[in-house]
Amino acid sequence: MFAAEIYMHRFLLSSPVRTLNPEEADWFYTPVYTTCDLTPNGLPLPFKSPRMMRSAIQLIASNWPYWNRTEGADHFFIVPHDFAACFHYQEEKAIGRGILPLLQRSTLVQTFGQRNHVCLKDGSITIPPYAPPQKMQSHFIPPDIPRSIFVYFRGLFYDVGNDPEGGYYA
């Protein structure tokens, strides 16, 4: 999930539709790498992400005219955090924070895709999770077997020592 920033950037660098002439561009990718800010334990630290994003936007807005002419509507960002551009891993705090106002007109490419959620902006592009097909085939349940329980778990339990805020996270 967090590698999406790096993979997308690498892909775009070699894309045949890439142009080096900004006047020819329809869309601008802005690599910020907010998920590469890690705790000493190697866990993503989204608390500084809004500041990083504001700083990046301030830099491009003050050095090039392209952000200012559309207020970022022709820019896209990768935001693969748990709750995307709300930049928090706890849902209650993410909802309270909301999507960074500077990103309201931009397209967000994100791994979070829960419909009707304050952290999913209309027009966002959701990257589906990836699992190797050979790994998934061993878990297929034949369609004729009735299912009484369906479970979806998103996340990981951290212990107190691993949680950046000292609490539990799931």
mmCIF file of C-alpha atoms in Angstrom:
data_model
loop_
_atom_site.group_PDB
_atom_site.id
_atom_site.type_symbol
_atom_site.label_atom_id
_atom_site.label_comp_id
_atom_site.label_asym_id
_atom_site.label_seq_id
_atom_site.Cartn_x
_atom_site.Cartn_y
_atom_site.Cartn_z
ATOM 1 C CA MET A 1 0.000 0.000 0.000
ATOM 2 C CA PHE A 2 2.677 2.492 1.006
ATOM 3 C CA ALA A 3 4.892 1.610 -1.954
ATOM 4 C CA ALA A 4 2.262 3.048 -4.315
ATOM 5 C CA GLU A 5 4.011 6.428 -4.273
ATOM 6 C CA ILE A 6 7.290 4.923 -5.441
ATOM 7 C CA TYR A 7 5.784 2.537 -8.009
ATOM 8 C CA MET A 8 3.596 5.218 -9.561
ATOM 9 C CA HIS A 9 6.505 7.649 -9.797
ATOM 10 C CA ARG A 10 8.744 5.020 -11.441
ATOM 11 C CA PHE A 11 5.978 4.079 -13.856
ATOM 12 C CA LEU A 12 5.342 7.683 -14.869
ATOM 13 C CA LEU A 13 9.030 8.411 -15.427
ATOM 14 C CA SER A 14 9.080 5.861 -18.249
ATOM 15 C CA SER A 15 5.521 6.414 -19.500
ATOM 16 C CA PRO A 16 5.123 7.072 -23.247
ATOM 17 C CA VAL A 17 2.566 9.812 -22.493
ATOM 18 C CA ARG A 18 4.997 11.757 -20.319
ATOM 19 C CA THR A 19 6.104 15.132 -21.602
ATOM 20 C CA LEU A 20 8.919 17.352 -20.425
ATOM 21 C CA ASN A 21 7.099 20.392 -21.768
ATOM 22 C CA PRO A 22 4.623 21.591 -19.124
ATOM 23 C CA GLU A 23 2.654 23.516 -21.751
ATOM 24 C CA GLU A 24 1.767 20.179 -23.380
ATOM 25 C CA ALA A 25 0.725 18.532 -20.103
ATOM 26 C CA ASP A 26 -2.903 17.805 -19.293
ATOM 27 C CA TRP A 27 -2.105 16.663 -15.770
ATOM 28 C CA PHE A 28 0.785 17.190 -13.371
ATOM 29 C CA TYR A 29 2.009 14.476 -11.019
ATOM 30 C CA THR A 30 3.480 15.867 -7.825
ATOM 31 C CA PRO A 31 5.623 13.298 -5.965
ATOM 32 C CA VAL A 32 5.645 14.140 -2.269
ATOM 33 C CA TYR A 33 6.396 10.721 -0.698
ATOM 34 C CA THR A 34 4.482 11.377 2.504
ATOM 35 C CA THR A 35 4.494 7.682 3.475
ATOM 36 C CA CYS A 36 8.292 7.583 3.407
ATOM 37 C CA ASP A 37 8.371 9.580 6.659
ATOM 38 C CA LEU A 38 8.861 6.731 9.147
ATOM 39 C CA THR A 39 9.036 6.264 12.895
ATOM 40 C CA PRO A 40 12.230 4.823 14.412
ATOM 41 C CA ASN A 41 10.430 1.440 14.278
ATOM 42 C CA GLY A 42 9.902 1.785 10.514
ATOM 43 C CA LEU A 43 6.171 2.520 10.626
ATOM 44 C CA PRO A 44 4.606 5.245 8.466
ATOM 45 C CA LEU A 45 4.168 8.502 10.363
ATOM 46 C CA PRO A 46 1.282 10.435 8.794
ATOM 47 C CA PHE A 47 1.247 13.272 11.344
ATOM 48 C CA LYS A 48 3.741 15.359 9.380
ATOM 49 C CA SER A 49 2.119 14.596 6.030
ATOM 50 C CA PRO A 50 -0.140 17.681 5.905
ATOM 51 C CA ARG A 51 2.870 19.912 6.556
ATOM 52 C CA MET A 52 4.889 18.102 3.882
ATOM 53 C CA MET A 53 2.016 18.410 1.410
ATOM 54 C CA ARG A 54 1.491 22.134 2.129
ATOM 55 C CA SER A 55 5.219 22.734 1.748
ATOM 56 C CA ALA A 56 5.323 20.910 -1.606
ATOM 57 C CA ILE A 57 2.313 22.834 -2.917
ATOM 58 C CA GLN A 58 3.755 26.132 -1.711
ATOM 59 C CA LEU A 59 7.003 25.310 -3.539
ATOM 60 C CA ILE A 60 5.328 24.497 -6.853
ATOM 61 C CA ALA A 61 2.862 27.399 -6.583
ATOM 62 C CA SER A 62 5.644 29.903 -5.977
ATOM 63 C CA ASN A 63 7.999 28.594 -8.699
ATOM 64 C CA TRP A 64 5.697 27.633 -11.581
ATOM 65 C CA PRO A 65 2.387 29.048 -12.853
ATOM 66 C CA TYR A 66 0.606 25.716 -13.374
ATOM 67 C CA TRP A 67 -0.821 25.211 -9.876
ATOM 68 C CA ASN A 68 -2.121 28.760 -9.626
ATOM 69 C CA ARG A 69 -4.002 28.803 -12.908
ATOM 70 C CA THR A 70 -6.359 25.982 -11.771
ATOM 71 C CA GLU A 71 -5.788 25.899 -7.992
ATOM 72 C CA GLY A 72 -4.402 22.404 -8.476
ATOM 73 C CA ALA A 73 -7.297 20.955 -10.488
ATOM 74 C CA ASP A 74 -4.838 19.647 -13.095
ATOM 75 C CA HIS A 75 -2.529 18.063 -10.497
ATOM 76 C CA PHE A 76 -2.684 14.634 -8.902
ATOM 77 C CA PHE A 77 -1.143 13.211 -5.772
ATOM 78 C CA ILE A 78 -0.657 9.698 -4.444
ATOM 79 C CA VAL A 79 -2.027 9.476 -0.871
ATOM 80 C CA PRO A 80 -1.805 5.812 0.215
ATOM 81 C CA HIS A 81 -2.456 6.396 3.915
ATOM 82 C CA ASP A 82 -5.106 4.446 5.812
ATOM 83 C CA PHE A 83 -7.582 7.277 5.324
ATOM 84 C CA ALA A 84 -5.939 8.885 2.301
ATOM 85 C CA ALA A 85 -5.615 12.687 2.362
ATOM 86 C CA CYS A 86 -7.102 12.893 5.867
ATOM 87 C CA PHE A 87 -3.592 11.770 6.906
ATOM 88 C CA HIS A 88 -4.322 9.824 10.053
ATOM 89 C CA TYR A 89 -4.476 6.110 10.774
ATOM 90 C CA GLN A 90 -7.289 6.367 13.341
ATOM 91 C CA GLU A 91 -10.632 6.872 11.663
ATOM 92 C CA GLU A 92 -12.104 9.233 14.269
ATOM 93 C CA LYS A 93 -9.079 11.531 14.065
ATOM 94 C CA ALA A 94 -8.966 11.252 10.272
ATOM 95 C CA ILE A 95 -12.616 12.312 10.025
ATOM 96 C CA GLY A 96 -11.959 15.220 12.387
ATOM 97 C CA ARG A 97 -9.003 16.323 10.321
ATOM 98 C CA GLY A 98 -10.708 15.923 6.934
ATOM 99 C CA ILE A 99 -9.021 16.211 3.565
ATOM 100 C CA LEU A 100 -6.352 18.879 3.441
ATOM 101 C CA PRO A 101 -8.094 21.963 1.958
ATOM 102 C CA LEU A 102 -5.261 22.571 -0.532
ATOM 103 C CA LEU A 103 -6.053 19.187 -2.111
ATOM 104 C CA GLN A 104 -9.780 19.787 -2.600
ATOM 105 C CA ARG A 105 -9.472 20.513 -6.343
ATOM 106 C CA SER A 106 -6.710 17.998 -7.074
ATOM 107 C CA THR A 107 -7.174 14.385 -8.075
ATOM 108 C CA LEU A 108 -6.179 11.991 -5.319
ATOM 109 C CA VAL A 109 -4.873 8.536 -6.140
ATOM 110 C CA GLN A 110 -5.375 6.511 -3.000
ATOM 111 C CA THR A 111 -5.609 3.029 -1.538
ATOM 112 C CA PHE A 112 -8.624 4.000 0.605
ATOM 113 C CA GLY A 113 -11.937 3.592 -1.164
ATOM 114 C CA GLN A 114 -14.795 3.438 1.345
ATOM 115 C CA ARG A 115 -17.828 5.056 -0.279
ATOM 116 C CA ASN A 116 -19.639 7.971 1.362
ATOM 117 C CA HIS A 117 -16.705 8.657 3.664
ATOM 118 C CA VAL A 118 -15.378 12.133 4.414
ATOM 119 C CA CYS A 119 -11.857 10.940 3.488
ATOM 120 C CA LEU A 120 -12.864 9.805 -0.011
ATOM 121 C CA LYS A 121 -13.167 12.824 -2.282
ATOM 122 C CA ASP A 122 -15.356 12.678 -5.395
ATOM 123 C CA GLY A 123 -13.158 12.124 -8.410
ATOM 124 C CA SER A 124 -10.508 10.214 -6.481
ATOM 125 C CA ILE A 125 -8.875 7.210 -8.108
ATOM 126 C CA THR A 126 -8.739 4.150 -5.868
ATOM 127 C CA ILE A 127 -5.863 1.718 -6.251
ATOM 128 C CA PRO A 128 -7.190 -1.769 -5.473
ATOM 129 C CA PRO A 129 -5.161 -3.948 -3.116
ATOM 130 C CA TYR A 130 -2.799 -6.397 -4.778
ATOM 131 C CA ALA A 131 -2.384 -10.060 -3.971
ATOM 132 C CA PRO A 132 -0.528 -12.499 -6.258
ATOM 133 C CA PRO A 133 -3.088 -14.692 -8.105
ATOM 134 C CA GLN A 134 -1.293 -17.919 -7.166
ATOM 135 C CA LYS A 135 -1.601 -16.996 -3.487
ATOM 136 C CA MET A 136 -5.298 -16.209 -3.816
ATOM 137 C CA GLN A 137 -6.210 -19.428 -5.663
ATOM 138 C CA SER A 138 -5.351 -21.525 -2.610
ATOM 139 C CA HIS A 139 -8.033 -19.623 -0.663
ATOM 140 C CA PHE A 140 -10.907 -19.869 -3.144
ATOM 141 C CA ILE A 141 -14.125 -21.331 -1.782
ATOM 142 C CA PRO A 142 -16.205 -23.209 -4.353
ATOM 143 C CA PRO A 143 -19.353 -21.230 -5.231
ATOM 144 C CA ASP A 144 -21.669 -24.116 -4.248
ATOM 145 C CA ILE A 145 -20.509 -24.071 -0.594
ATOM 146 C CA PRO A 146 -22.804 -21.849 1.514
ATOM 147 C CA ARG A 147 -21.147 -19.114 3.530
ATOM 148 C CA SER A 148 -22.538 -18.123 6.899
ATOM 149 C CA ILE A 149 -19.900 -15.531 7.803
ATOM 150 C CA PHE A 150 -18.109 -12.985 5.689
ATOM 151 C CA VAL A 151 -15.275 -11.012 7.261
ATOM 152 C CA TYR A 152 -13.258 -8.100 5.954
ATOM 153 C CA PHE A 153 -10.345 -6.878 8.048
ATOM 154 C CA ARG A 154 -8.306 -3.872 7.002
ATOM 155 C CA GLY A 155 -5.295 -2.994 9.072
ATOM 156 C CA LEU A 156 -2.845 -4.480 11.500
ATOM 157 C CA PHE A 157 -2.775 -4.677 15.269
ATOM 158 C CA TYR A 158 0.177 -2.843 16.722
ATOM 159 C CA ASP A 159 1.303 -3.225 20.261
ATOM 160 C CA VAL A 160 1.786 -0.176 22.481
ATOM 161 C CA GLY A 161 5.499 0.010 21.695
ATOM 162 C CA ASN A 162 4.892 0.221 17.953
ATOM 163 C CA ASP A 163 2.044 2.715 17.844
ATOM 164 C CA PRO A 164 3.330 6.259 17.223
ATOM 165 C CA GLU A 165 0.786 7.637 19.691
ATOM 166 C CA GLY A 166 1.196 4.866 22.296
ATOM 167 C CA GLY A 167 -2.253 3.325 21.828
ATOM 168 C CA TYR A 168 -3.675 0.382 19.934
ATOM 169 C CA TYR A 169 -4.413 0.450 16.240
ATOM 170 C CA ALA A 170 -6.457 -1.857 14.076
#
